[in-house]
PDB file of C-alpha atoms in Angstrom:
ATOM      1  CA  MET A   1     179.479 123.080 172.214  1.00  0.00           C
ATOM      2  CA  ARG A   2     179.084 123.396 168.460  1.00  0.00           C
ATOM      3  CA  LYS A   3     178.614 119.620 168.097  1.00  0.00           C
ATOM      4  CA  LEU A   4     175.974 119.603 170.805  1.00  0.00           C
ATOM      5  CA  LEU A   5     174.104 122.404 169.073  1.00  0.00           C
ATOM      6  CA  LEU A   6     174.290 120.529 165.758  1.00  0.00           C
ATOM      7  CA  VAL A   7     172.873 117.379 167.356  1.00  0.00           C
ATOM      8  CA  ILE A   8     170.063 119.350 168.976  1.00  0.00           C
ATOM      9  CA  VAL A   9     169.075 120.922 165.618  1.00  0.00           C
ATOM     10  CA  TRP A  10     169.590 117.799 163.473  1.00  0.00           C
ATOM     11  CA  THR A  11     167.607 115.365 165.628  1.00  0.00           C
ATOM     12  CA  PRO A  12     164.184 117.141 165.400  1.00  0.00           C
ATOM     13  CA  ALA A  13     164.707 117.763 161.694  1.00  0.00           C
ATOM     14  CA  THR A  14     165.402 114.086 161.117  1.00  0.00           C
ATOM     15  CA  LEU A  15     162.338 113.069 163.102  1.00  0.00           C
ATOM     16  CA  MET A  16     160.166 115.500 161.131  1.00  0.00           C
ATOM     17  CA  SER A  17     161.535 114.113 157.860  1.00  0.00           C
ATOM     18  CA  LEU A  18     160.812 110.548 158.939  1.00  0.00           C
ATOM     19  CA  ILE A  19     157.275 111.473 159.964  1.00  0.00           C
ATOM     20  CA  LEU A  20     156.693 113.272 156.650  1.00  0.00           C
ATOM     21  CA  VAL A  21     158.027 110.339 154.625  1.00  0.00           C
ATOM     22  CA  SER A  22     155.840 107.928 156.616  1.00  0.00           C
ATOM     23  CA  LEU A  23     152.746 110.017 155.927  1.00  0.00           C
ATOM     24  CA  LEU A  24     153.563 110.190 152.237  1.00  0.00           C
ATOM     25  CA  LEU A  25     154.059 106.424 152.060  1.00  0.00           C
ATOM     26  CA  LEU A  26     150.756 105.857 153.863  1.00  0.00           C
ATOM     27  CA  ASN A  27     148.859 108.120 151.480  1.00  0.00           C
ATOM     28  CA  TYR A  28     150.515 106.454 148.494  1.00  0.00           C
ATOM     29  CA  SER A  29     149.455 103.028 149.746  1.00  0.00           C
ATOM     30  CA  ARG A  30     145.868 104.199 150.175  1.00  0.00           C
ATOM     31  CA  VAL A  31     145.758 105.734 146.699  1.00  0.00           C
ATOM     32  CA  LYS A  32     147.248 102.602 145.160  1.00  0.00           C
ATOM     33  CA  ALA A  33     144.745 100.421 146.989  1.00  0.00           C
ATOM     34  CA  GLY A  34     141.910 102.638 145.780  1.00  0.00           C
ATOM     35  CA  LYS A  35     143.074 102.376 142.186  1.00  0.00           C
ATOM     36  CA  SER A  36     143.352  98.613 142.453  1.00  0.00           C
ATOM     37  CA  LEU A  37     139.818  98.418 143.806  1.00  0.00           C
ATOM     38  CA  LEU A  38     138.557 100.633 140.987  1.00  0.00           C
ATOM     39  CA  VAL A  39     140.286  98.458 138.403  1.00  0.00           C
ATOM     40  CA  MET A  40     138.796  95.324 139.940  1.00  0.00           C
ATOM     41  CA  GLU A  41     135.299  96.823 139.946  1.00  0.00           C
ATOM     42  CA  THR A  42     135.693  98.006 136.375  1.00  0.00           C
ATOM     43  CA  ARG A  43     136.906  94.609 135.232  1.00  0.00           C
ATOM     44  CA  SER A  44     133.970  92.930 136.934  1.00  0.00           C
ATOM     45  CA  MET A  45     131.650  95.097 134.840  1.00  0.00           C
ATOM     46  CA  LEU A  46     133.335  94.226 131.557  1.00  0.00           C
ATOM     47  CA  PRO A  47     132.143  91.276 129.456  1.00  0.00           C
ATOM     48  CA  LYS A  48     134.038  88.030 129.773  1.00  0.00           C
ATOM     49  CA  ASN A  49     134.542  88.024 126.016  1.00  0.00           C
ATOM     50  CA  GLY A  50     134.184  90.483 123.189  1.00  0.00           C
ATOM     51  CA  TYR A  51     130.912  88.993 121.962  1.00  0.00           C
ATOM     52  CA  GLU A  52     128.881  89.692 125.076  1.00  0.00           C
ATOM     53  CA  PHE A  53     128.505  93.333 124.118  1.00  0.00           C
ATOM     54  CA  TYR A  54     126.286  92.188 121.278  1.00  0.00           C
ATOM     55  CA  ALA A  55     124.519  89.335 123.015  1.00  0.00           C
ATOM     56  CA  ALA A  56     121.506  91.506 123.830  1.00  0.00           C
ATOM     57  CA  LEU A  57     121.051  92.699 120.263  1.00  0.00           C
ATOM     58  CA  PRO A  58     118.181  90.911 118.487  1.00  0.00           C
ATOM     59  CA  GLN A  59     119.419  88.663 115.726  1.00  0.00           C
ATOM     60  CA  VAL A  60     116.571  89.854 113.550  1.00  0.00           C
ATOM     61  CA  LEU A  61     118.282  93.238 113.306  1.00  0.00           C
ATOM     62  CA  GLY A  62     120.533  91.979 110.532  1.00  0.00           C
ATOM     63  CA  SER A  63     117.582  90.523 108.657  1.00  0.00           C
ATOM     64  CA  PHE A  64     115.626  93.723 109.113  1.00  0.00           C
ATOM     65  CA  THR A  65     118.506  95.795 107.759  1.00  0.00           C
ATOM     66  CA  THR A  66     118.856  93.460 104.812  1.00  0.00           C
ATOM     67  CA  ALA A  67     115.121  93.631 104.121  1.00  0.00           C
ATOM     68  CA  ILE A  68     115.246  97.419 104.115  1.00  0.00           C
ATOM     69  CA  ALA A  69     118.192  97.383 101.742  1.00  0.00           C
ATOM     70  CA  LYS A  70     116.346  95.091  99.365  1.00  0.00           C
ATOM     71  CA  GLU A  71     113.167  97.156  99.518  1.00  0.00           C
ATOM     72  CA  ASP A  72     115.078 100.348  98.871  1.00  0.00           C
ATOM     73  CA  ALA A  73     116.776  98.708  95.911  1.00  0.00           C
ATOM     74  CA  ARG A  74     113.588  97.618  94.161  1.00  0.00           C
ATOM     75  CA  PRO A  75     112.702 100.930  92.479  1.00  0.00           C
ATOM     76  CA  GLU A  76     116.250 101.179  91.182  1.00  0.00           C
ATOM     77  CA  ILE A  77     116.169  97.582  89.915  1.00  0.00           C
ATOM     78  CA  ILE A  78     112.992  98.323  87.973  1.00  0.00           C
ATOM     79  CA  ARG A  79     114.264 101.692  86.775  1.00  0.00           C
ATOM     80  CA  GLN A  80     117.407 100.126  85.333  1.00  0.00           C
ATOM     81  CA  PHE A  81     115.323  97.422  83.667  1.00  0.00           C
ATOM     82  CA  LEU A  82     113.038 100.040  82.087  1.00  0.00           C
ATOM     83  CA  ARG A  83     115.975 102.183  81.018  1.00  0.00           C
ATOM     84  CA  LYS A  84     117.712  99.186  79.473  1.00  0.00           C
ATOM     85  CA  HIS A  85     114.672  98.697  77.236  1.00  0.00           C
ATOM     86  CA  ASP A  86     114.188 102.423  76.597  1.00  0.00           C
ATOM     87  CA  SER A  87     110.716 102.373  78.141  1.00  0.00           C
ATOM     88  CA  PRO A  88     108.542 105.473  78.633  1.00  0.00           C
ATOM     89  CA  LEU A  89     107.626 103.913  81.986  1.00  0.00           C
ATOM     90  CA  GLU A  90     111.053 104.576  83.515  1.00  0.00           C
ATOM     91  CA  PRO A  91     109.953 107.575  85.651  1.00  0.00           C
ATOM     92  CA  PHE A  92     107.249 105.400  87.215  1.00  0.00           C
ATOM     93  CA  ALA A  93     109.519 102.727  88.701  1.00  0.00           C
ATOM     94  CA  PRO A  94     108.946 103.920  92.311  1.00  0.00           C
ATOM     95  CA  LEU A  95     105.176 103.937  91.748  1.00  0.00           C
ATOM     96  CA  MET A  96     105.273 100.338  90.523  1.00  0.00           C
ATOM     97  CA  VAL A  97     106.861  99.262  93.797  1.00  0.00           C
ATOM     98  CA  GLU A  98     104.525 101.418  95.876  1.00  0.00           C
ATOM     99  CA  VAL A  99     101.310 100.061  94.368  1.00  0.00           C
ATOM    100  CA  ALA A 100     102.644  96.496  94.372  1.00  0.00           C
ATOM    101  CA  ASP A 101     103.191  96.776  98.115  1.00  0.00           C
ATOM    102  CA  SER A 102      99.798  98.374  98.722  1.00  0.00           C
ATOM    103  CA  GLU A 103      98.081  95.579  96.770  1.00  0.00           C
ATOM    104  CA  ASN A 104     100.330  92.841  98.203  1.00  0.00           C
ATOM    105  CA  ILE A 105     101.551  91.549  94.854  1.00  0.00           C
ATOM    106  CA  ASP A 106     105.007  90.722  93.526  1.00  0.00           C
ATOM    107  CA  PHE A 107     106.618  94.012  92.483  1.00  0.00           C
ATOM    108  CA  ARG A 108     108.089  92.344  89.389  1.00  0.00           C
ATOM    109  CA  LEU A 109     104.752  91.424  87.832  1.00  0.00           C
ATOM    110  CA  ILE A 110     103.801  94.831  86.437  1.00  0.00           C
ATOM    111  CA  PRO A 111     107.058  95.454  84.539  1.00  0.00           C
ATOM    112  CA  ALA A 112     107.381  91.815  83.446  1.00  0.00           C
ATOM    113  CA  ILE A 113     103.845  91.636  82.041  1.00  0.00           C
ATOM    114  CA  GLY A 114     104.344  95.029  80.422  1.00  0.00           C
ATOM    115  CA  MET A 115     107.434  93.705  78.679  1.00  0.00           C
ATOM    116  CA  CYS A 116     105.587  90.692  77.288  1.00  0.00           C
ATOM    117  CA  GLU A 117     102.455  92.573  76.261  1.00  0.00           C
ATOM    118  CA  SER A 118     103.836  95.767  74.734  1.00  0.00           C
ATOM    119  CA  ASN A 119     107.618  95.897  74.969  1.00  0.00           C
ATOM    120  CA  LEU A 120     107.163  98.073  78.067  1.00  0.00           C
ATOM    121  CA  GLY A 121     104.720 100.540  76.586  1.00  0.00           C
ATOM    122  CA  LYS A 122     106.389 101.046  73.225  1.00  0.00           C
ATOM    123  CA  LYS A 123     103.822  99.062  71.231  1.00  0.00           C
ATOM    124  CA  ILE A 124     100.375 100.147  72.374  1.00  0.00           C
ATOM    125  CA  PRO A 125      97.281 101.749  70.824  1.00  0.00           C
ATOM    126  CA  ALA A 126      97.835 105.498  70.557  1.00  0.00           C
ATOM    127  CA  ASP A 127      97.265 107.422  73.788  1.00  0.00           C
ATOM    128  CA  SER A 128      95.893 104.359  75.568  1.00  0.00           C
ATOM    129  CA  TYR A 129      98.648 104.047  78.199  1.00  0.00           C
ATOM    130  CA  ASN A 130      97.734 100.367  78.231  1.00  0.00           C
ATOM    131  CA  ALA A 131     101.035  98.506  78.281  1.00  0.00           C
ATOM    132  CA  TRP A 132      99.613  95.325  79.801  1.00  0.00           C
ATOM    133  CA  GLY A 133      96.954  94.183  77.345  1.00  0.00           C
ATOM    134  CA  TYR A 134      94.381  95.017  79.995  1.00  0.00           C
ATOM    135  CA  MET A 135      90.836  94.240  78.856  1.00  0.00           C
ATOM    136  CA  VAL A 136      92.048  93.262  75.389  1.00  0.00           C
ATOM    137  CA  PHE A 137      89.861  90.257  74.772  1.00  0.00           C
ATOM    138  CA  THR A 138      90.637  87.481  72.328  1.00  0.00           C
ATOM    139  CA  GLY A 139      90.227  88.680  68.754  1.00  0.00           C
ATOM    140  CA  GLN A 140      90.342  92.371  69.678  1.00  0.00           C
ATOM    141  CA  LYS A 141      93.207  94.754  68.975  1.00  0.00           C
ATOM    142  CA  GLN A 142      92.433  97.358  71.598  1.00  0.00           C
ATOM    143  CA  GLY A 143      91.300  97.228  75.184  1.00  0.00           C
ATOM    144  CA  ALA A 144      90.977  99.720  78.007  1.00  0.00           C
ATOM    145  CA  SER A 145      92.481 103.197  77.852  1.00  0.00           C
ATOM    146  CA  PHE A 146      93.799 105.281  80.733  1.00  0.00           C
ATOM    147  CA  THR A 147      94.349 108.969  81.277  1.00  0.00           C
ATOM    148  CA  ASP A 148      98.061 108.513  82.049  1.00  0.00           C
ATOM    149  CA  TRP A 149     100.693 105.989  83.116  1.00  0.00           C
ATOM    150  CA  SER A 150     100.028 106.529  86.812  1.00  0.00           C
ATOM    151  CA  GLU A 151      96.378 105.574  86.512  1.00  0.00           C
ATOM    152  CA  ALA A 152      97.242 102.576  84.357  1.00  0.00           C
ATOM    153  CA  ILE A 153      99.796 101.240  86.860  1.00  0.00           C
ATOM    154  CA  LYS A 154      97.403 101.620  89.794  1.00  0.00           C
ATOM    155  CA  VAL A 155      94.548  99.907  87.956  1.00  0.00           C
ATOM    156  CA  MET A 156      96.819  97.047  86.887  1.00  0.00           C
ATOM    157  CA  ALA A 157      98.081  96.463  90.417  1.00  0.00           C
ATOM    158  CA  HIS A 158      94.537  96.316  91.762  1.00  0.00           C
ATOM    159  CA  PHE A 159      93.454  94.056  88.900  1.00  0.00           C
ATOM    160  CA  LEU A 160      96.254  91.564  89.571  1.00  0.00           C
ATOM    161  CA  SER A 161      95.497  91.621  93.284  1.00  0.00           C
ATOM    162  CA  SER A 162      91.722  91.199  93.070  1.00  0.00           C
ATOM    163  CA  LYS A 163      91.521  88.948  90.013  1.00  0.00           C
ATOM    164  CA  PHE A 164      94.422  86.600  90.722  1.00  0.00           C
ATOM    165  CA  TYR A 165      96.018  86.966  94.142  1.00  0.00           C
ATOM    166  CA  ALA A 166      92.637  86.952  95.871  1.00  0.00           C
ATOM    167  CA  GLN A 167      92.025  83.556  94.261  1.00  0.00           C
ATOM    168  CA  GLY A 168      95.411  82.201  95.303  1.00  0.00           C
ATOM    169  CA  LEU A 169      96.866  82.566  91.796  1.00  0.00           C
ATOM    170  CA  THR A 170     100.205  84.251  92.397  1.00  0.00           C
ATOM    171  CA  THR A 171     102.571  82.921  89.727  1.00  0.00           C
ATOM    172  CA  PRO A 172     102.668  83.485  85.955  1.00  0.00           C
ATOM    173  CA  GLU A 173     102.054  79.779  85.463  1.00  0.00           C
ATOM    174  CA  GLU A 174      98.827  79.997  87.469  1.00  0.00           C
ATOM    175  CA  MET A 175      97.737  83.294  85.928  1.00  0.00           C
ATOM    176  CA  GLY A 176      98.430  82.425  82.289  1.00  0.00           C
ATOM    177  CA  PRO A 177      95.278  80.417  81.453  1.00  0.00           C
ATOM    178  CA  ILE A 178      93.101  83.318  82.646  1.00  0.00           C
ATOM    179  CA  TYR A 179      95.213  86.318  81.670  1.00  0.00           C
ATOM    180  CA  ALA A 180      96.114  85.023  78.211  1.00  0.00           C
ATOM    181  CA  PRO A 181      94.034  81.900  77.399  1.00  0.00           C
ATOM    182  CA  PRO A 182      95.402  81.379  73.850  1.00  0.00           C
ATOM    183  CA  SER A 183      98.941  81.119  75.256  1.00  0.00           C
ATOM    184  CA  VAL A 184      98.043  77.770  76.815  1.00  0.00           C
ATOM    185  CA  ASN A 185      97.949  76.325  73.297  1.00  0.00           C
ATOM    186  CA  THR A 186     101.396  77.737  72.531  1.00  0.00           C
ATOM    187  CA  ASP A 187     103.234  75.942  75.304  1.00  0.00           C
ATOM    188  CA  ASN A 188     102.216  78.501  77.940  1.00  0.00           C
ATOM    189  CA  SER A 189     104.124  81.207  76.092  1.00  0.00           C
ATOM    190  CA  TRP A 190     102.678  84.071  78.165  1.00  0.00           C
ATOM    191  CA  ALA A 191     103.671  82.465  81.459  1.00  0.00           C
ATOM    192  CA  LYS A 192     107.150  81.650  80.178  1.00  0.00           C
ATOM    193  CA  CYS A 193     107.665  85.173  78.892  1.00  0.00           C
ATOM    194  CA  THR A 194     106.478  86.747  82.143  1.00  0.00           C
ATOM    195  CA  ARG A 195     108.597  84.390  84.207  1.00  0.00           C
ATOM    196  CA  LYS A 196     111.666  85.148  82.115  1.00  0.00           C
ATOM    197  CA  PHE A 197     111.498  88.872  82.760  1.00  0.00           C
ATOM    198  CA  MET A 198     110.534  88.449  86.410  1.00  0.00           C
ATOM    199  CA  ASP A 199     113.719  86.448  86.861  1.00  0.00           C
ATOM    200  CA  GLU A 200     115.707  89.315  85.364  1.00  0.00           C
ATOM    201  CA  LEU A 201     114.369  91.580  88.103  1.00  0.00           C
ATOM    202  CA  ILE A 202     115.721  89.573  91.036  1.00  0.00           C
TER     203      ILE A 202
END
């Protein structure tokens, strides 16, 4: 009697356990299949190689970044050049770049010419702020005077742009015969001097 009772109780319990295990296995299979599908879909969205992430980026981006870096460096390049030569123009390095850009001229011209004409403003007529020999005609010792360095730099940039660049004369070698005519008879000394200091500002 006891064995019969045990069989009667054990059989339904076993069946319930089997059913429960079957349901758990079925759910596990579904979850696993879902994960596999998700992995497959995710993989299909990934690039075939590591470079495809960047394929859509414009190649000019690197050039643009480099250009910005160079432009940002120009005031510092000029400032260090002016400081090296103990020039009173040092605080105006950013302005030299600014006006050069606005007049579309080489940013190195103003400091290079200033070096050749007046040792960067250290050898000029008193209170003239004319470090570039501007309007100093042959045989004269003094030319134009300005109210301050800022005005002088702006006038010089416009002068170089309108007098030379507008005529297609953009290099010291092309400017020399007009800017400093006597230098042509001394082996283009003005052009060579200006070129020398422009090269230092690269």
